[in-house]
């Protein structure tokens, strides 16, 4: 697993907030800070992994050590970055083309029931190693789960999203294909859950998924973390 992590991390979504120390920020009391209020949050939406086959968790978890999203990016605090793997690798060839990466063009599904309330589908995919900071989300969908939880799925392949704003989706329904658009240096899926549909006001919340395998061990309900290989049952 260490080999996979080192091999893929250099090509995965990164954040400038990695350079910010948040040691002081993570020390609060009486639930005054987001990470204290939501650390043990129980997801209301029934979620399943939004892909098929084996995917590797490049970033995920409830600490800055495990998950670079845990830095002061409130809406992304518990976000996951994930790549498809085959035979312990995320790519074939030299990795200079998006098509070298196994997840590029892979089917992505709605993780839970809800309604599409925002999307973008026309952003060009990046050349691996070069990110688009002007359109950070790239091609994306936002799903309102109609219970105060909102799913954000980012970096879809250009023109691959097959749902529209206003559509109702059900868990497991295809919404698009994995890509490399936006603030991304290599094909992958970024997924997070937050409390509002706005990046400015939303707070990231933990996501528990049902019925999946973690490193070939069945998990009835759990939270994937960095270094794990997961697949839907």
PDB file of C-alpha atoms in Angstrom, residues 1 3 27 74 125 136 144-145 148 180 188 200 213 227:
ATOM      1  CA  UNK A   1       0.000   0.000   0.000  1.00  0.00           C
ATOM      2  CA  UNK A   3       4.048   1.842  -2.878  1.00  0.00           C
ATOM      3  CA  UNK A  27      -7.315  23.071  19.700  1.00  0.00           C
ATOM      4  CA  UNK A  74     -14.119  24.306   5.942  1.00  0.00           C
ATOM      5  CA  UNK A 125      -9.359  18.156 -19.057  1.00  0.00           C
ATOM      6  CA  UNK A 136     -10.839  24.859  -9.508  1.00  0.00           C
ATOM      7  CA  UNK A 144     -29.010  18.088  -2.671  1.00  0.00           C
ATOM      8  CA  UNK A 145     -29.986  15.099  -0.537  1.00  0.00           C
ATOM      9  CA  UNK A 148     -29.357  19.344   4.926  1.00  0.00           C
ATOM     10  CA  UNK A 180      -8.911  15.498 -14.845  1.00  0.00           C
ATOM     11  CA  UNK A 188      -9.163  11.192  -9.955  1.00  0.00           C
ATOM     12  CA  UNK A 200     -18.516  29.962   1.134  1.00  0.00           C
ATOM     13  CA  UNK A 213     -14.984  -3.906   1.031  1.00  0.00           C
ATOM     14  CA  UNK A 227      -4.118   4.057   2.218  1.00  0.00           C
TER      15      UNK A 227
END
